[in-house]
Short mmCIF file of C-alpha atoms in Angstrom, two decimals:
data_model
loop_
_atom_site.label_atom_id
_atom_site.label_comp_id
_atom_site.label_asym_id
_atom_site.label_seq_id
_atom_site.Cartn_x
_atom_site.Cartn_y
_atom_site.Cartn_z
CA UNK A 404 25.66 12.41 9.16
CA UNK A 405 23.52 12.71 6.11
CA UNK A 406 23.65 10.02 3.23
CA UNK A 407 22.78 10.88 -0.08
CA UNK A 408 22.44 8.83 -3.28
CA UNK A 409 23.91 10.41 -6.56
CA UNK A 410 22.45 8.86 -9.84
CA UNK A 411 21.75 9.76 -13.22
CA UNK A 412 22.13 8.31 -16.77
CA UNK A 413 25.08 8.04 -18.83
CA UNK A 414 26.04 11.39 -20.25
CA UNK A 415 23.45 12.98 -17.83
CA UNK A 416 26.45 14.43 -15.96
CA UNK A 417 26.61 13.21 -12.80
CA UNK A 418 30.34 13.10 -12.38
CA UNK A 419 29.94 16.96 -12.71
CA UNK A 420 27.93 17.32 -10.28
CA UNK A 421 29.52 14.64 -7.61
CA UNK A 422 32.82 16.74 -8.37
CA UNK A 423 30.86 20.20 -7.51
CA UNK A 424 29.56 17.95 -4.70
CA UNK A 425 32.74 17.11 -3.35
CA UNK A 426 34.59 20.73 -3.75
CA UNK A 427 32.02 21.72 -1.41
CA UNK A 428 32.97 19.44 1.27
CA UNK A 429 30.54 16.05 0.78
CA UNK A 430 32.65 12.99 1.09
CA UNK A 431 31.96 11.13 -1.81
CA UNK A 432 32.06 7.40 -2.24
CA UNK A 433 32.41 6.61 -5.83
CA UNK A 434 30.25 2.88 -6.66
CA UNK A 435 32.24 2.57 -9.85
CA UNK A 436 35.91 3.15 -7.85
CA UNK A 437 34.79 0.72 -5.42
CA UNK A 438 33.66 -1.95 -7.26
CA UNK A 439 37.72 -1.57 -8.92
CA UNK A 440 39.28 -1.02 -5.35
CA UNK A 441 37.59 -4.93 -4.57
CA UNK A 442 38.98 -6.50 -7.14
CA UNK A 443 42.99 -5.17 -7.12
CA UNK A 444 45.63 -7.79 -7.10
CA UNK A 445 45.80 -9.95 -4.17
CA UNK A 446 41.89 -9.01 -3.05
CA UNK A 447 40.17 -12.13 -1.93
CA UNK A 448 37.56 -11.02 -4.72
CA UNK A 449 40.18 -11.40 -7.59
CA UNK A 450 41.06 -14.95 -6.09
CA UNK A 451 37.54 -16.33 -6.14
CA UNK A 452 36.94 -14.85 -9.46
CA UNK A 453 40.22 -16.68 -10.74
CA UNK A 454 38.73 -20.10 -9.31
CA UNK A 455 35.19 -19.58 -10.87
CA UNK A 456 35.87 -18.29 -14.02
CA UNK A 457 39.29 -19.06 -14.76
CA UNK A 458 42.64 -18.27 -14.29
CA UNK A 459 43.20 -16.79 -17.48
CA UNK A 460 41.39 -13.93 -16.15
CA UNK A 461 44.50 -12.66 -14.19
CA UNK A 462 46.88 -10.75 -16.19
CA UNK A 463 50.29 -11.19 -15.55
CA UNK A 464 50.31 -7.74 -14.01
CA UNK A 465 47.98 -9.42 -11.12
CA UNK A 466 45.05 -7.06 -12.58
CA UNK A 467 41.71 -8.18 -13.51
CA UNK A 468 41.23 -8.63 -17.29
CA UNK A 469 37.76 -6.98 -17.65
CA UNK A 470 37.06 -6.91 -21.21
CA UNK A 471 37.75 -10.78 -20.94
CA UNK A 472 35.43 -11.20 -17.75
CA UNK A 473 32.49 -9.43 -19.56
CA UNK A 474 32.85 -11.32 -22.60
CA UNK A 475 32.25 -14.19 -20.39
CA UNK A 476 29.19 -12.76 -17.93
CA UNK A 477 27.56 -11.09 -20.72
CA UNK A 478 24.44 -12.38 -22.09
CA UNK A 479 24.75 -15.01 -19.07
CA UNK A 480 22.54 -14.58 -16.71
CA UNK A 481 23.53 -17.48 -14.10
CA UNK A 482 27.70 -16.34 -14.89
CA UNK A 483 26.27 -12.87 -13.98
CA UNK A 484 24.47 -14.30 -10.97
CA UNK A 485 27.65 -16.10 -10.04
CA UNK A 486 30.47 -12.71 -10.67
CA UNK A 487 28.07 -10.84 -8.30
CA UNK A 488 27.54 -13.52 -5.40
CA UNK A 489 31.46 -12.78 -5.17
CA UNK A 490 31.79 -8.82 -5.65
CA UNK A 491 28.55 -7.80 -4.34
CA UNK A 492 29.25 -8.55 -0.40
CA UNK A 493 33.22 -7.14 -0.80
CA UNK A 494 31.59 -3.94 -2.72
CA UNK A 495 28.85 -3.32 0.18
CA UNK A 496 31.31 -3.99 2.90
CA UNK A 497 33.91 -1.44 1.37
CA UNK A 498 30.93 0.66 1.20
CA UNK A 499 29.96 0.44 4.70
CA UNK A 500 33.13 1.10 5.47
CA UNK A 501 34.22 4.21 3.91
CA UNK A 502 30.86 5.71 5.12
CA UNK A 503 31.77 4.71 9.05
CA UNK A 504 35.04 6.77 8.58
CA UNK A 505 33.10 9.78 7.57
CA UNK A 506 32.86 12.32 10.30
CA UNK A 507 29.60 12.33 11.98
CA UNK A 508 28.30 15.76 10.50
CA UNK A 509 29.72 14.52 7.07
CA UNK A 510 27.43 14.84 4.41
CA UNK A 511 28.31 11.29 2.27
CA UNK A 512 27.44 11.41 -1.17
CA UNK A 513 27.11 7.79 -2.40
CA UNK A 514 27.53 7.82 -6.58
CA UNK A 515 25.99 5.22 -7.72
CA UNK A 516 24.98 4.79 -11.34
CA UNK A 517 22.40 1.46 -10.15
CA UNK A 518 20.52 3.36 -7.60
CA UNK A 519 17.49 3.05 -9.53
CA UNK A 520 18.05 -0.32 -11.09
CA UNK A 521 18.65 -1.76 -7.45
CA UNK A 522 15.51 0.11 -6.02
CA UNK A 523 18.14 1.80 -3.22
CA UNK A 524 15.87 4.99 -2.42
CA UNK A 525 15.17 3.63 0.90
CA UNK A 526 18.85 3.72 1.82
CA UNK A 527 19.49 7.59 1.71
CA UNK A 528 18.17 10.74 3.45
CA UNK A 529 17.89 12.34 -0.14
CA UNK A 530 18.28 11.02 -3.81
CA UNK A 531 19.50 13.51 -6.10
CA UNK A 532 18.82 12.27 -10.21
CA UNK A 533 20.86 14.46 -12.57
CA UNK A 534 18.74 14.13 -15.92
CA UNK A 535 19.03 15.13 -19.35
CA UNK A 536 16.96 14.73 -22.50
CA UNK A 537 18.48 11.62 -24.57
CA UNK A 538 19.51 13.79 -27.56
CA UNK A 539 21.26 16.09 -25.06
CA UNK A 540 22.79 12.75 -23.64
CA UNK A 541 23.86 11.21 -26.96
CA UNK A 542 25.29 14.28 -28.50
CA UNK A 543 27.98 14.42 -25.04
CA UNK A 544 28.71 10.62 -25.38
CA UNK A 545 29.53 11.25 -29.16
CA UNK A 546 31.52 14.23 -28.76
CA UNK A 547 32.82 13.33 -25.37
CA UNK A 548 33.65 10.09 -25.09
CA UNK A 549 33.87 9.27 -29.36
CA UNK A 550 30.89 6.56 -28.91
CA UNK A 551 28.96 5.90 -31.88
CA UNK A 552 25.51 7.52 -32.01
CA UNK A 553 23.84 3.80 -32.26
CA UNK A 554 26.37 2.28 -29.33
CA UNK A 555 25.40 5.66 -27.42
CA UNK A 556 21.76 4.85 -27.93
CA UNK A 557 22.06 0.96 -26.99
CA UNK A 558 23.70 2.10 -23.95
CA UNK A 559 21.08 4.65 -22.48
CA UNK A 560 18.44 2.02 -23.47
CA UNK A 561 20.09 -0.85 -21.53
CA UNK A 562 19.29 1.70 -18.30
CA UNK A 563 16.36 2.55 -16.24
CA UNK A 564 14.29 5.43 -18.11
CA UNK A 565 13.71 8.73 -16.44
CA UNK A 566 9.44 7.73 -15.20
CA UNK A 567 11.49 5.24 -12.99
CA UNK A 568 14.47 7.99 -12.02
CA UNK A 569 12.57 10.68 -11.70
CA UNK A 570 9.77 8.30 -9.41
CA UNK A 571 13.22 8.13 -7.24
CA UNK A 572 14.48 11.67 -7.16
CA UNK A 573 13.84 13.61 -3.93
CA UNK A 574 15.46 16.35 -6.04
CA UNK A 575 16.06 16.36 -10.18
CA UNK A 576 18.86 18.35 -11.09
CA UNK A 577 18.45 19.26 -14.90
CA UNK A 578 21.49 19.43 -16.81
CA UNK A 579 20.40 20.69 -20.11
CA UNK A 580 22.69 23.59 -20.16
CA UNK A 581 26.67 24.25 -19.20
CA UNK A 582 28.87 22.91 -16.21
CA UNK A 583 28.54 25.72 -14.83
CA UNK A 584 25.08 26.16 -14.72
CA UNK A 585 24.99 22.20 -13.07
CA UNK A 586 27.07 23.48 -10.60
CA UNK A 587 25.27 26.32 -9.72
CA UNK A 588 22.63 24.42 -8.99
CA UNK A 589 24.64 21.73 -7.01
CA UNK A 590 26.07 24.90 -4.82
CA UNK A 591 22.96 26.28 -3.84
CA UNK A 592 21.29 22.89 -3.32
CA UNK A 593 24.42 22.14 -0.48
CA UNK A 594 23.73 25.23 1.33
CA UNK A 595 19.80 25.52 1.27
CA UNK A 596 19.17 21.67 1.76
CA UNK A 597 22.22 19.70 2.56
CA UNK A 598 23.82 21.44 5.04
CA UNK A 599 20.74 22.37 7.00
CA UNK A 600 19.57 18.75 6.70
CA UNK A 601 22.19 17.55 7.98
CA UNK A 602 22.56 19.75 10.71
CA UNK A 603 18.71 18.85 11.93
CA UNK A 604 19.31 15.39 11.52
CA UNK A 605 22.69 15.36 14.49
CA UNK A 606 20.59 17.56 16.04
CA UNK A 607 17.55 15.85 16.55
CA UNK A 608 15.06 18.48 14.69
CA UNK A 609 12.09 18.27 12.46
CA UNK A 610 11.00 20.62 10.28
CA UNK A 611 8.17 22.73 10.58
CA UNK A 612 5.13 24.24 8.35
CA UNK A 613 4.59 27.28 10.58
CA UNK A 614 1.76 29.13 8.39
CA UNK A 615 -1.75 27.08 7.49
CA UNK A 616 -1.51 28.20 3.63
CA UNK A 617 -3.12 25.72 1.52
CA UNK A 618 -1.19 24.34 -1.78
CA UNK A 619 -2.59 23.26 -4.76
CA UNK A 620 -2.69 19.79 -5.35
CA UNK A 621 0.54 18.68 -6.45
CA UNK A 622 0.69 15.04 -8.45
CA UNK A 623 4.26 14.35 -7.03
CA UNK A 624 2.71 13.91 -3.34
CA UNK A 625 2.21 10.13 -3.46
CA UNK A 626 5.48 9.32 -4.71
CA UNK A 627 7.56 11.63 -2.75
CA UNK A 628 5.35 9.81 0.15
CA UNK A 629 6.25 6.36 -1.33
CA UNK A 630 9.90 7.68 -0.84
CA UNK A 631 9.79 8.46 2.62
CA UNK A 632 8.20 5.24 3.58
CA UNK A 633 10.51 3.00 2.02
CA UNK A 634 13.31 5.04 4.20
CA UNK A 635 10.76 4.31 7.49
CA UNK A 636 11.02 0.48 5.59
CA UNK A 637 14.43 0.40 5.96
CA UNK A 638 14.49 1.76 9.14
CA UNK A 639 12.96 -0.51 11.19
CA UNK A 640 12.00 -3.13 9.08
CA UNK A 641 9.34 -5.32 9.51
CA UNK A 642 8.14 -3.58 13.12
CA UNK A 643 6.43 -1.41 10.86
CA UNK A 644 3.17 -3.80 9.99
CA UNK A 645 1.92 -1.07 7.87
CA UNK A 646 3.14 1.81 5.95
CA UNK A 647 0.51 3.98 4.20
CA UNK A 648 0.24 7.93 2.96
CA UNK A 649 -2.43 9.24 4.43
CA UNK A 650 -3.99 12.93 5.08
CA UNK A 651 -5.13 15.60 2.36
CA UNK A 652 -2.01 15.05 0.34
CA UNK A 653 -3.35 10.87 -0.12
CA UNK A 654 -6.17 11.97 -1.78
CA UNK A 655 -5.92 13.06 -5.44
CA UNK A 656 -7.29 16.56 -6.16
CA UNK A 657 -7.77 17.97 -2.99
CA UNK A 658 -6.04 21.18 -1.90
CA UNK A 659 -3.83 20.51 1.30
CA UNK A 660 -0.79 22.39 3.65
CA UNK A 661 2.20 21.12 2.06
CA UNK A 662 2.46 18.43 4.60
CA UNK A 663 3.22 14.64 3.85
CA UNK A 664 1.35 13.22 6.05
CA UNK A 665 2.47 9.30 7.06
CA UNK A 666 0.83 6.15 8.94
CA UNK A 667 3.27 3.61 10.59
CA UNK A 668 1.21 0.37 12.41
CA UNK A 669 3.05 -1.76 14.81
CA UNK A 670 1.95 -4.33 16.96
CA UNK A 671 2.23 -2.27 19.86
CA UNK A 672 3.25 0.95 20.64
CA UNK A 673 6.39 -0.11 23.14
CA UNK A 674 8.13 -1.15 19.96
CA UNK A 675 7.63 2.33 18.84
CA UNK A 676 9.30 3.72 22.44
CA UNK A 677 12.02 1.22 22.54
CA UNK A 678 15.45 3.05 22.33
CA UNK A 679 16.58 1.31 19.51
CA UNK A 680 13.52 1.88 17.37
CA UNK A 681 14.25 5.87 18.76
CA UNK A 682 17.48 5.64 17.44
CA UNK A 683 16.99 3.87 13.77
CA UNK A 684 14.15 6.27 12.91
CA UNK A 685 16.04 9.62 14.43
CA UNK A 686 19.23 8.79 12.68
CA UNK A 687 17.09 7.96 9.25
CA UNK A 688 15.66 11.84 9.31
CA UNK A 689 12.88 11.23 11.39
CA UNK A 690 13.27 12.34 15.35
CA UNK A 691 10.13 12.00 17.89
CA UNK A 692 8.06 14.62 18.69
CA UNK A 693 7.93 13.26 22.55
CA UNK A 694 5.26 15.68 23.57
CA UNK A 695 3.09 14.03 21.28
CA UNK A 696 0.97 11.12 22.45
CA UNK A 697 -2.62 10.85 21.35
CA UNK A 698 -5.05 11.82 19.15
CA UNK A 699 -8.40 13.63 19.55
CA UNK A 700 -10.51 10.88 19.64
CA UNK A 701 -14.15 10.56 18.13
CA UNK A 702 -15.26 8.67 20.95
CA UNK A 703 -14.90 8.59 25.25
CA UNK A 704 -11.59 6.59 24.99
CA UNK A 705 -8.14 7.72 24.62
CA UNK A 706 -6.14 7.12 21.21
CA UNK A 707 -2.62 7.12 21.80
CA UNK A 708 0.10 7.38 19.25
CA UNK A 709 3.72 8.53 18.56
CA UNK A 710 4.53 11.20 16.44
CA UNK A 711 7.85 11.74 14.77
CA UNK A 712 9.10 14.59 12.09
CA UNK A 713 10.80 14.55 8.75
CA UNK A 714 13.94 16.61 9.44
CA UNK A 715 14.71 17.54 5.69
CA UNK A 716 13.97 21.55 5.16
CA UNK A 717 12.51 21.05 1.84
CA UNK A 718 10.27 18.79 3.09
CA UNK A 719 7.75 18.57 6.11
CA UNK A 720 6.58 15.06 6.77
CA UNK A 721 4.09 14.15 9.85
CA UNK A 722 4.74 10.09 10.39
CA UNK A 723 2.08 8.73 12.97
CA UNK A 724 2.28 5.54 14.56
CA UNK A 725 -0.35 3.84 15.49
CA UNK A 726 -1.34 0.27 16.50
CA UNK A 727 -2.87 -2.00 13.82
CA UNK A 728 -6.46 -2.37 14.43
CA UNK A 729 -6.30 0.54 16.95
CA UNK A 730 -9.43 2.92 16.69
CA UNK A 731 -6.88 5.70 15.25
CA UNK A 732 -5.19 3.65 12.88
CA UNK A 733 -8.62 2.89 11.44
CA UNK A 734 -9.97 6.09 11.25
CA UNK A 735 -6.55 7.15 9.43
CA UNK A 736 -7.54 4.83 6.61
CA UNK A 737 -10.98 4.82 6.89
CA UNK A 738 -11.07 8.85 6.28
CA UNK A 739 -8.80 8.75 3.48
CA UNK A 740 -11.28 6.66 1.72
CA UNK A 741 -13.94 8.34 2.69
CA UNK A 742 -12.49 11.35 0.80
CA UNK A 743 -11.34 9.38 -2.52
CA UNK A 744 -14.61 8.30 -2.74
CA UNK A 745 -17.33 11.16 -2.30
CA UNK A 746 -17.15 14.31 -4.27
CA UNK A 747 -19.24 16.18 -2.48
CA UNK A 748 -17.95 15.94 0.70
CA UNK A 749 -14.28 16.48 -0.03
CA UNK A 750 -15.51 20.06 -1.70
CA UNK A 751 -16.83 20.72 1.89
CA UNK A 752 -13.28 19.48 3.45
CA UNK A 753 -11.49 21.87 0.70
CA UNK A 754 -14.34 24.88 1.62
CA UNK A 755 -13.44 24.32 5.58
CA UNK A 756 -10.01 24.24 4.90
CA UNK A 757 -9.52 27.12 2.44
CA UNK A 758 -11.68 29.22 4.88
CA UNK A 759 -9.74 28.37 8.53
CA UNK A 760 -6.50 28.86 6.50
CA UNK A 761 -7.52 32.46 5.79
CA UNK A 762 -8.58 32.85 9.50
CA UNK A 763 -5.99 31.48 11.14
CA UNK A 764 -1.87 32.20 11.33
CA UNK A 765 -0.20 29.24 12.43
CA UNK A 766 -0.50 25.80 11.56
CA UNK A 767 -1.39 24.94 15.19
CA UNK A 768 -4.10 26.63 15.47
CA UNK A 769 -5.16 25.96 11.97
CA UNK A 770 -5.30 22.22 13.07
CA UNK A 771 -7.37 22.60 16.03
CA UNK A 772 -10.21 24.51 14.48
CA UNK A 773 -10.55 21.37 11.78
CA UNK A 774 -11.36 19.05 14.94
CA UNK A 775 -14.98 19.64 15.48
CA UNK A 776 -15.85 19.46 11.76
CA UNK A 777 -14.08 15.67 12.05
CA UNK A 778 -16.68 14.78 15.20
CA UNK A 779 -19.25 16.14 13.28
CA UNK A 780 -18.67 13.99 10.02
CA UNK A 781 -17.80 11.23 12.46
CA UNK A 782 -21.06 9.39 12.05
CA UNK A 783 -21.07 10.14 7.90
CA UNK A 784 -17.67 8.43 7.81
CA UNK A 785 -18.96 5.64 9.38
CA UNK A 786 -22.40 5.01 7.30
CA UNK A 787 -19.66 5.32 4.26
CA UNK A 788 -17.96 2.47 5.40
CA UNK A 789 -21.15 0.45 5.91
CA UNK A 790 -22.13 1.14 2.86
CA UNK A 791 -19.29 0.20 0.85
CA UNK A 792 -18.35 -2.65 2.64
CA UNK A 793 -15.12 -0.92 3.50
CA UNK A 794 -12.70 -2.44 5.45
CA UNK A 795 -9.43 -2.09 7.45
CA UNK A 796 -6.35 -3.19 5.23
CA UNK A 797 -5.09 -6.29 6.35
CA UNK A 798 -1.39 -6.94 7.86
#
């Protein structure tokens, strides 16, 4: 199963593209339609509202009266506090719900207009944002829905602005243009991404980056990294002592394989191998890479680790763990650093790089050739940290 969050502003166009969504075959679970489906007459929601807020409330139909319950809530921040200590847990467990009847190679599109607001990334495989300039946005709530242009400005206002979507968007589907051309989009989004997503994740399968080729430095890599980490976050909570990007793609400016490349430290690494940890991180996008168990070391020990994959096809993640303090898990960190900090020696890391890429095919091979430029910088590294006084984040 894959889970996907839907968001996007109002008059962005997101309904659009959940229906295009849902024509193709995603089972959609609609935030909004929930939240109503909770509070129908005789819900043990609508009763607890009735005894906190008043009676009145229930019309004698047995529905909610909603206009009268926001007049009450709004502006109110502890009657806000107190609407959503009732609705929130019957919304989430209606949630969970409809998602465990899914079938399990469903792809479950969650729309949910708070994604952002409620910092939900974490939750979902993939975050789609459908965006739209605000003129754009205000001339469809005018014409569309007969707001006034101030009322239609208030209202985008009163949401999270598009740094903060677009920080959350695994994938930004602009809707400047027609239906049609949103939907296009949507359809050829469910057949190169979804569905193959999807499919790796039941499966078990990671994507791979099979040629070396070296990207330009793309400004997006530490957020899309901050994306995949909070999924890891929500994964297996607080097992993971420390999350951090790491690689080329951590250090700003520096040419790199389109490669995210991740650092998970436990405590030790049989939390890493217990099934259930196997099983969170597998089912989140992320399957082991079981023939993967160490790293080369820069000294006469052994430095184990685990490795595990991103399975998205868009998007080829490396996560190692490693344990906290551990020699690898330091020199993870410690050669990051290193590289944010001295010019001149990550122009000799881009030279190397550029030049093995053009000498070698696949990434494999690509990787090994890099290792004794790393033993031979070794000692460099470490007269950095001296230097500087660096040291080892702390838990």
């Amino acid at each position: 199963m894959l889970r996907v969050g839907l968001t996007g502003g109002i008059g962005s166009g997101k309904s659009t593209a959940a229906a295009a969504l849902a024509e193709l075959g995603a089972v959609v679970v609609d935030a909004d339609a929930v939240a109503r489906e909770v509070v129908r007459p005789g819900t043990p929601a609508l009763a607890e509202i009735a005894a906190r807020f008043g009676a009145s409330l229930v019309r004698p139909d047995g529905t909610l009266d909603r206009p009268a319950l926001a007049g009450l809530v709004f502006g109110d921040p502890a009657a806000l506090r107190a609407l959503e200590s009732i609705t929130h847990p019957a919304i989430w467990a209606r949630t969970a719900e409809l998602i465990a009847e899914a079938p399990p190679d469903a792809v479950v599109l969650h729309d949910m207009p708070l994604l952002v607001e409620k910092a939900m990334t974490g939750e979902y495989h993939l975050v789609l944002v459908v965006g739209a300039s605000e003129e754009t946005r205000v001339g469809r709530l005018v014409r569309g829905r007969g707001m006034s242009e101030a009322d239609a400005r208030a209202r985008i206002a009163a949401q999270a602005g598009d740094d903060a979507r677009r920080a959350a968007a695994d994938v930004w589907l602009d809707n400047e243009g027609s239906p049609e051309a949103l939907t296009e989009a949507v359809t050829g989004l469910w057949y190169d991404r979804l569905m193959p997503f999807e499919r790796n994740v039941r499966a078990g399968l990671r994507s791979r980056l099979l040629v070396p080729a070296q990207s330009r430095p793309d400004p997006t890599w530490p957020a899309q990294a901050a994306r995949l980490l909070s999924r890891v976050r929500h994964a297996v909570g607080p097992a993971a002592r420390t999350l951090d990007h790491i690689g080329s793609t951590a250090v700003p400016g520096l040419p790199a394989k389109d490669v995210i490349d991740l650092q998970v430290g436990v405590r030790s690494l049989a939390e890493a191998d217990d099934a259930g940890w196997l099983r969170a991180m597998s089912a989140t996008g992320f399957p082991a890479v079981l023939d993967v168990t160490e790293d080369n070391a820069k000294d006469a020990t052994v430095w184990p680790k685990r490795l595990h994959g991103s399975a998205d096809p868009a998007r080829v993640a490396h996560l190692h763990v490693r344990e906290v303090g551990s020699p690898g898990w330091r020199w993870a960190l410690l050669f990051r650093d290193w590289m944010r900090a001295d010019a001149a020696a990550r122009e000799e890391y881009a030279a190397l790089k550029s030049a093995l890429a053009a000498r070698h095919t696949t990434a494999g091979d690509y990787a090994e050739a890099k290792e004794p430029w790393f033993d031979v910088v070794h000692d460099q590294v470490e007269s950095w940290a001296s230097r500087s006084g660096w040291t080892a984040p702390v838990e």
